[in-house]
Amino acid sequence: LAIELRVMWMEDSFCKVLPKVELHMHLGGSVPFDFLLTQLRQQGFDNAELLARKCVINGVDTERTPSEQFEMFDIIRSSITSESDRKLLVKEVIRLCVEESVIYLELRTMGTTYEKLVSIIEAFEECKDLPIVTRLIVGINRSWDVEKARNAVKYAIHLKNRGVVGVDIAGNPQISGVDKFTEVIKEATNEGLYLTVHFAESENEPKADLISLLNMNPNRIGHGCYMDERITSEIYEREIPIESCLASNINTMKLHEGITNHPISHWIERNHHICISTDNPGILQSSLTDHYSMLKSDLNISDNELCDIAENCVEYIFAEDSVKHKLHELFQTFRKEHNLPQYTKKLGAN
């Protein structure tokens, strides 16, 4: 299933061992194919393999619309029928991240139930001996009503001392009216939670929603692929970090030739804040290593520059300074081992 992407990106050995920070990864989109297939079979689906294959996108999906692609998450949700299933999944996702040299992970999931969030946090706690720091972002779906969103925020606030660090607005970007969440988001940020939002992911996303999202003062935005000049200027001026989900954008932007026409090249040239992220690594069959390998092969980014991009992400995490200091120390050790110059912050526009 992964052949097309692996040939397209060619995993690089330096990128494999490079310490990495993952700031935009959905739990539902991170289910490994074999795990999903096993779960569906255990649930008694006769067409388990067909269903599992429907939850894979190799490069560019030319057969389904973006809205039809969102139906994959219904299949994935049907495969997780208990909190013990969810804990197994979270621990498998963390294990795969460690294999890819990810040293810090902010996993995100919709805040549908309190029990769901607790099970994820418990899985984090059971993985505390692994060489990775884990945190949780609670999602609000654009399709929800305000009361459901408020409940998700209440869960997040209640669990902020157990690893919940922020909230996210996500879901189908063509569903308009995100301004209805403004007061709910204020409740979250007033309690010290950070805010990230899915932003300009689709060319059909209403511009009024982009303005509403910016008015919520997000700490980071996800995607940012379809921003006009005015919006882009505001993002630059406010120095809002962009979670750049390259494999996901290759699909949504129909970039058959890779990322040469992706806006990330302009962000790098501008020296803007970027966080390389996977979005849905299970569905897209793409690791964070693949993403850094793509930067190296498609944009001719040097190993030293890759390390700078990776370490810059530390500055954008939703965590305390002590965690940032620990992560910088790990990068410092890596730089010494690979004869790379020591880190100097590369933040903001030239």
Short mmCIF file of C-alpha atoms in Angstrom, two decimals:
data_model
loop_
_atom_site.label_atom_id
_atom_site.label_comp_id
_atom_site.label_asym_id
_atom_site.label_seq_id
_atom_site.Cartn_x
_atom_site.Cartn_y
_atom_site.Cartn_z
CA LEU A 1 0.00 0.00 0.00
CA ALA A 2 2.83 2.38 0.74
CA ILE A 3 4.86 1.75 -2.41
CA GLU A 4 3.82 4.90 -4.27
CA LEU A 5 4.70 7.23 -1.41
CA ARG A 6 7.97 5.54 -0.54
CA VAL A 7 9.16 5.78 -4.14
CA MET A 8 7.97 9.37 -4.27
CA TRP A 9 9.84 10.48 -1.16
CA MET A 10 12.72 8.01 -0.63
CA GLU A 11 13.33 7.86 3.11
CA ASP A 12 16.65 9.48 4.04
CA SER A 13 18.88 7.95 6.74
CA PHE A 14 19.76 11.33 8.28
CA CYS A 15 16.07 12.26 8.46
CA LYS A 16 15.35 8.95 10.19
CA VAL A 17 17.64 9.68 13.15
CA LEU A 18 17.00 13.43 13.24
CA PRO A 19 15.15 14.36 16.46
CA LYS A 20 11.70 15.54 15.50
CA VAL A 21 8.75 17.37 17.02
CA GLU A 22 5.23 16.39 15.91
CA LEU A 23 2.59 19.08 16.48
CA HIS A 24 -0.26 18.11 14.15
CA MET A 25 -1.24 14.46 14.31
CA HIS A 26 -4.81 13.19 14.56
CA LEU A 27 -5.27 9.97 16.49
CA GLY A 28 -8.02 8.79 14.13
CA GLY A 29 -5.82 9.35 11.09
CA SER A 30 -2.80 7.65 12.68
CA VAL A 31 -4.18 4.11 12.82
CA PRO A 32 -1.64 1.79 11.14
CA PHE A 33 -3.14 -0.29 8.33
CA ASP A 34 -2.42 -3.64 9.99
CA PHE A 35 -3.90 -2.45 13.29
CA LEU A 36 -7.04 -1.20 11.54
CA LEU A 37 -7.45 -4.43 9.57
CA THR A 38 -7.09 -6.52 12.73
CA GLN A 39 -9.64 -4.39 14.58
CA LEU A 40 -12.19 -4.57 11.76
CA ARG A 41 -11.82 -8.34 11.56
CA GLN A 42 -12.31 -8.62 15.31
CA GLN A 43 -15.52 -6.59 14.96
CA GLY A 44 -16.78 -9.22 12.51
CA PHE A 45 -16.70 -7.22 9.26
CA ASP A 46 -16.73 -9.67 6.33
CA ASN A 47 -15.29 -6.97 4.07
CA ALA A 48 -12.64 -5.87 6.58
CA GLU A 49 -9.79 -5.65 4.07
CA LEU A 50 -11.86 -3.62 1.61
CA LEU A 51 -12.86 -1.22 4.38
CA ALA A 52 -9.26 -0.90 5.58
CA ARG A 53 -8.05 -0.14 2.06
CA LYS A 54 -10.65 2.60 1.78
CA CYS A 55 -8.81 4.29 4.66
CA VAL A 56 -5.56 4.66 2.72
CA ILE A 57 -4.56 7.49 0.40
CA ASN A 58 -1.49 6.93 -1.76
CA GLY A 59 -0.26 10.34 -2.87
CA VAL A 60 -3.22 12.02 -4.57
CA ASP A 61 -6.72 10.58 -4.27
CA THR A 62 -8.27 11.24 -7.68
CA GLU A 63 -11.39 9.15 -7.08
CA ARG A 64 -12.98 10.75 -3.99
CA THR A 65 -13.93 14.30 -3.15
CA PRO A 66 -12.59 15.81 0.11
CA SER A 67 -16.01 15.32 1.70
CA GLU A 68 -16.05 11.67 0.63
CA GLN A 69 -12.57 11.24 2.09
CA PHE A 70 -13.87 12.34 5.49
CA GLU A 71 -16.03 9.20 5.45
CA MET A 72 -12.86 7.21 6.16
CA PHE A 73 -13.01 8.43 9.74
CA ASP A 74 -16.40 6.74 10.16
CA ILE A 75 -14.79 3.42 9.27
CA ILE A 76 -11.89 4.05 11.62
CA ARG A 77 -14.22 5.00 14.48
CA SER A 78 -16.18 1.78 13.97
CA SER A 79 -12.98 -0.20 14.54
CA ILE A 80 -12.42 1.21 18.04
CA THR A 81 -15.24 -0.07 20.24
CA SER A 82 -13.75 0.24 23.73
CA GLU A 83 -11.40 2.40 25.72
CA SER A 84 -8.98 -0.55 25.94
CA ASP A 85 -8.89 -0.61 22.11
CA ARG A 86 -8.13 3.09 22.15
CA LYS A 87 -5.31 2.69 24.65
CA LEU A 88 -3.74 -0.04 22.51
CA LEU A 89 -3.93 2.27 19.51
CA VAL A 90 -2.38 5.21 21.34
CA LYS A 91 0.50 3.08 22.59
CA GLU A 92 1.10 1.75 19.08
CA VAL A 93 1.13 5.29 17.68
CA ILE A 94 3.63 6.36 20.35
CA ARG A 95 5.82 3.33 19.61
CA LEU A 96 5.90 4.20 15.91
CA CYS A 97 6.77 7.81 16.74
CA VAL A 98 9.71 6.67 18.86
CA GLU A 99 10.91 4.53 15.95
CA GLU A 100 10.92 7.70 13.83
CA SER A 101 12.99 9.63 16.43
CA VAL A 102 10.05 11.82 17.44
CA ILE A 103 10.96 13.25 20.85
CA TYR A 104 7.84 15.35 21.44
CA LEU A 105 4.28 14.62 20.34
CA GLU A 106 1.11 16.66 20.58
CA LEU A 107 -1.58 14.18 19.64
CA ARG A 108 -5.05 15.51 18.91
CA THR A 109 -8.49 13.98 19.01
CA MET A 110 -12.08 15.20 19.07
CA GLY A 111 -13.38 15.87 22.56
CA THR A 112 -16.47 13.71 22.20
CA THR A 113 -16.39 12.11 25.66
CA TYR A 114 -14.46 12.57 28.88
CA GLU A 115 -13.78 8.82 29.07
CA LYS A 116 -12.14 8.87 25.65
CA LEU A 117 -9.72 11.60 26.69
CA VAL A 118 -8.89 9.86 29.95
CA SER A 119 -8.06 6.62 28.14
CA ILE A 120 -5.62 8.47 25.88
CA ILE A 121 -3.97 10.15 28.86
CA GLU A 122 -3.69 6.81 30.64
CA ALA A 123 -1.94 5.40 27.58
CA PHE A 124 0.45 8.38 27.71
CA GLU A 125 1.16 7.63 31.36
CA GLU A 126 1.84 3.97 30.60
CA CYS A 127 4.44 5.07 28.02
CA LYS A 128 6.24 7.46 30.37
CA ASP A 129 9.46 5.41 30.26
CA LEU A 130 9.81 5.82 26.49
CA PRO A 131 12.10 8.60 25.15
CA ILE A 132 9.25 10.89 24.10
CA VAL A 133 7.18 13.65 25.71
CA THR A 134 3.46 13.38 24.97
CA ARG A 135 0.68 15.96 25.26
CA LEU A 136 -2.96 16.06 24.13
CA ILE A 137 -4.96 18.61 22.13
CA VAL A 138 -8.76 18.37 22.32
CA GLY A 139 -10.64 18.97 19.07
CA ILE A 140 -13.88 20.76 18.31
CA ASN A 141 -15.61 19.70 15.10
CA ARG A 142 -16.97 22.46 12.87
CA SER A 143 -20.21 20.49 12.53
CA TRP A 144 -20.92 20.57 16.27
CA ASP A 145 -23.32 22.86 18.04
CA VAL A 146 -22.02 25.25 20.67
CA GLU A 147 -23.07 23.11 23.62
CA LYS A 148 -21.14 20.10 22.38
CA ALA A 149 -18.09 22.29 21.83
CA ARG A 150 -18.47 23.72 25.34
CA ASN A 151 -18.50 20.22 26.79
CA ALA A 152 -15.26 19.39 24.97
CA VAL A 153 -13.66 22.52 26.42
CA LYS A 154 -14.87 21.57 29.91
CA TYR A 155 -13.22 18.17 29.54
CA ALA A 156 -10.00 19.83 28.35
CA ILE A 157 -9.93 22.27 31.25
CA HIS A 158 -10.55 19.50 33.75
CA LEU A 159 -7.66 17.47 32.34
CA LYS A 160 -5.14 20.23 31.75
CA ASN A 161 -3.07 19.06 34.73
CA ARG A 162 -2.81 15.59 33.21
CA GLY A 163 -1.40 16.54 29.83
CA VAL A 164 -4.11 18.38 27.90
CA VAL A 165 -2.45 21.54 26.58
CA GLY A 166 -4.78 23.01 23.98
CA VAL A 167 -7.89 22.94 21.85
CA ASP A 168 -8.31 22.71 18.09
CA ILE A 169 -11.05 23.60 15.61
CA ALA A 170 -11.14 20.98 12.86
CA GLY A 171 -13.47 18.97 10.62
CA ASN A 172 -14.75 19.52 7.10
CA PRO A 173 -13.41 22.98 6.09
CA GLN A 174 -16.40 23.60 3.83
CA ILE A 175 -18.74 23.74 6.84
CA SER A 176 -19.10 27.44 7.58
CA GLY A 177 -19.96 29.41 10.70
CA VAL A 178 -17.00 28.87 13.03
CA ASP A 179 -17.67 32.24 14.67
CA LYS A 180 -20.28 30.46 16.82
CA PHE A 181 -17.36 28.97 18.79
CA THR A 182 -15.79 32.34 19.70
CA GLU A 183 -17.04 32.47 23.29
CA VAL A 184 -16.28 28.80 23.89
CA ILE A 185 -12.71 29.33 22.72
CA LYS A 186 -12.39 32.30 25.08
CA GLU A 187 -13.39 30.01 27.93
CA ALA A 188 -10.56 27.65 26.98
CA THR A 189 -7.85 30.26 26.54
CA ASN A 190 -8.88 32.10 29.72
CA GLU A 191 -8.11 28.85 31.55
CA GLY A 192 -4.62 28.73 30.09
CA LEU A 193 -5.19 26.35 27.19
CA TYR A 194 -3.50 27.07 23.87
CA LEU A 195 -5.38 27.31 20.57
CA THR A 196 -4.58 25.84 17.18
CA VAL A 197 -7.01 25.88 14.25
CA HIS A 198 -7.32 24.16 10.90
CA PHE A 199 -6.92 27.08 8.54
CA ALA A 200 -7.12 27.54 4.76
CA GLU A 201 -6.90 23.79 4.24
CA SER A 202 -9.33 23.91 1.31
CA GLU A 203 -9.73 26.43 -1.49
CA ASN A 204 -13.47 26.35 -0.80
CA GLU A 205 -13.16 27.38 2.85
CA PRO A 206 -15.25 30.54 3.41
CA LYS A 207 -13.04 33.60 3.84
CA ALA A 208 -15.33 34.87 6.59
CA ASP A 209 -14.37 31.78 8.59
CA LEU A 210 -10.66 32.50 8.12
CA ILE A 211 -11.19 35.97 9.54
CA SER A 212 -13.23 34.57 12.43
CA LEU A 213 -10.49 32.07 13.21
CA LEU A 214 -7.81 34.76 13.18
CA ASN A 215 -9.95 36.87 15.50
CA MET A 216 -9.72 34.02 18.01
CA ASN A 217 -5.96 34.72 18.21
CA PRO A 218 -4.66 31.20 17.55
CA ASN A 219 -1.20 30.28 18.78
CA ARG A 220 -0.68 28.16 15.66
CA ILE A 221 -2.57 27.39 12.47
CA GLY A 222 -2.72 24.10 10.59
CA HIS A 223 -2.19 23.81 6.81
CA GLY A 224 -2.44 27.40 5.49
CA CYS A 225 -2.44 26.27 1.87
CA TYR A 226 -5.03 28.64 0.44
CA MET A 227 -4.30 32.05 1.93
CA ASP A 228 -4.71 35.19 -0.16
CA GLU A 229 -2.20 38.02 0.03
CA ARG A 230 -4.01 39.87 2.78
CA ILE A 231 -4.36 36.81 5.02
CA THR A 232 -0.77 35.76 4.34
CA SER A 233 0.49 39.22 5.30
CA GLU A 234 -1.41 39.06 8.57
CA ILE A 235 0.01 35.61 9.35
CA TYR A 236 3.51 36.96 8.69
CA GLU A 237 2.94 40.15 10.67
CA ARG A 238 1.56 38.29 13.69
CA GLU A 239 4.26 35.61 13.31
CA ILE A 240 1.78 32.76 13.73
CA PRO A 241 3.51 29.39 13.28
CA ILE A 242 2.12 27.17 10.53
CA GLU A 243 1.76 23.42 11.05
CA SER A 244 2.71 22.29 7.55
CA CYS A 245 1.21 18.90 6.72
CA LEU A 246 2.93 18.12 3.44
CA ALA A 247 1.56 14.66 2.60
CA SER A 248 -1.95 15.79 3.43
CA ASN A 249 -1.56 18.87 1.26
CA ILE A 250 -0.17 16.86 -1.65
CA ASN A 251 -3.55 15.15 -1.69
CA THR A 252 -5.81 18.17 -1.14
CA MET A 253 -3.84 20.44 -3.49
CA LYS A 254 -3.38 17.67 -6.10
CA LEU A 255 0.41 18.12 -6.16
CA HIS A 256 1.26 15.15 -8.37
CA GLU A 257 4.92 16.22 -8.61
CA GLY A 258 5.57 16.60 -4.88
CA ILE A 259 6.00 19.82 -2.92
CA THR A 260 7.82 22.06 -5.39
CA ASN A 261 4.61 24.07 -5.81
CA HIS A 262 3.63 23.95 -2.15
CA PRO A 263 3.66 27.33 -0.31
CA ILE A 264 6.19 25.96 2.20
CA SER A 265 8.99 27.07 -0.12
CA HIS A 266 7.82 30.67 0.30
CA TRP A 267 7.52 30.25 4.07
CA ILE A 268 11.08 28.94 4.28
CA GLU A 269 12.38 31.74 2.06
CA ARG A 270 10.56 34.24 4.26
CA ASN A 271 12.07 32.53 7.35
CA HIS A 272 8.57 32.17 8.76
CA HIS A 273 7.71 29.84 11.64
CA ILE A 274 6.86 26.35 10.34
CA CYS A 275 6.25 23.01 12.03
CA ILE A 276 6.59 19.97 9.77
CA SER A 277 3.72 17.63 10.65
CA THR A 278 2.06 14.44 9.41
CA ASP A 279 -1.66 15.17 10.00
CA ASN A 280 -2.90 11.61 9.31
CA PRO A 281 0.15 9.34 8.96
CA GLY A 282 -1.85 6.10 8.98
CA ILE A 283 -4.23 7.15 6.23
CA LEU A 284 -1.47 8.81 4.21
CA GLN A 285 1.10 6.06 4.88
CA SER A 286 3.63 8.78 5.65
CA SER A 287 5.91 9.20 8.65
CA LEU A 288 7.51 12.39 9.89
CA THR A 289 10.77 11.01 8.52
CA ASP A 290 9.14 10.91 5.08
CA HIS A 291 8.21 14.57 5.41
CA TYR A 292 11.74 15.70 6.22
CA SER A 293 13.06 13.45 3.46
CA MET A 294 10.71 15.24 1.07
CA LEU A 295 12.08 18.64 2.09
CA LYS A 296 15.57 17.36 1.42
CA SER A 297 14.85 15.78 -1.97
CA ASP A 298 12.28 18.21 -3.41
CA LEU A 299 13.59 21.52 -2.05
CA ASN A 300 17.28 20.65 -1.66
CA ILE A 301 17.29 21.49 2.05
CA SER A 302 20.64 20.66 3.65
CA ASP A 303 21.02 18.46 6.75
CA ASN A 304 21.97 21.48 8.84
CA GLU A 305 18.89 23.40 7.65
CA LEU A 306 16.69 20.38 8.33
CA CYS A 307 18.02 20.26 11.86
CA ASP A 308 17.30 23.98 12.29
CA ILE A 309 13.74 23.52 11.01
CA ALA A 310 13.21 20.59 13.38
CA GLU A 311 14.64 22.40 16.40
CA ASN A 312 12.73 25.59 15.68
CA CYS A 313 9.57 23.56 16.31
CA VAL A 314 10.54 23.37 19.97
CA GLU A 315 9.72 27.06 20.26
CA TYR A 316 6.13 26.45 19.14
CA ILE A 317 5.15 23.58 21.42
CA PHE A 318 2.32 23.98 23.91
CA ALA A 319 4.47 23.20 26.93
CA GLU A 320 6.44 24.84 29.69
CA ASP A 321 9.97 26.20 29.32
CA SER A 322 11.48 23.28 31.23
CA VAL A 323 10.28 20.90 28.51
CA LYS A 324 11.64 23.18 25.80
CA HIS A 325 15.00 23.25 27.56
CA LYS A 326 15.08 19.45 27.73
CA LEU A 327 14.31 19.15 24.02
CA HIS A 328 16.95 21.70 23.07
CA GLU A 329 19.49 19.66 25.04
CA LEU A 330 18.61 16.58 22.99
CA PHE A 331 19.14 18.54 19.78
CA GLN A 332 22.42 19.89 21.12
CA THR A 333 23.67 16.34 21.69
CA PHE A 334 22.53 15.29 18.22
CA ARG A 335 24.34 18.24 16.62
CA LYS A 336 27.59 17.33 18.36
CA GLU A 337 27.29 13.70 17.28
CA HIS A 338 26.74 14.73 13.64
CA ASN A 339 29.21 17.64 13.52
CA LEU A 340 26.50 20.22 12.94
CA PRO A 341 26.71 23.87 14.05
CA GLN A 342 25.03 24.67 17.33
CA TYR A 343 21.52 26.11 17.28
CA THR A 344 20.76 29.78 16.89
CA LYS A 345 17.09 30.74 16.87
CA LYS A 346 15.78 31.46 13.40
CA LEU A 347 12.50 33.05 14.29
CA GLY A 348 10.52 35.64 12.39
CA ALA A 349 10.84 37.29 8.99
CA ASN A 350 14.08 38.48 7.51
#
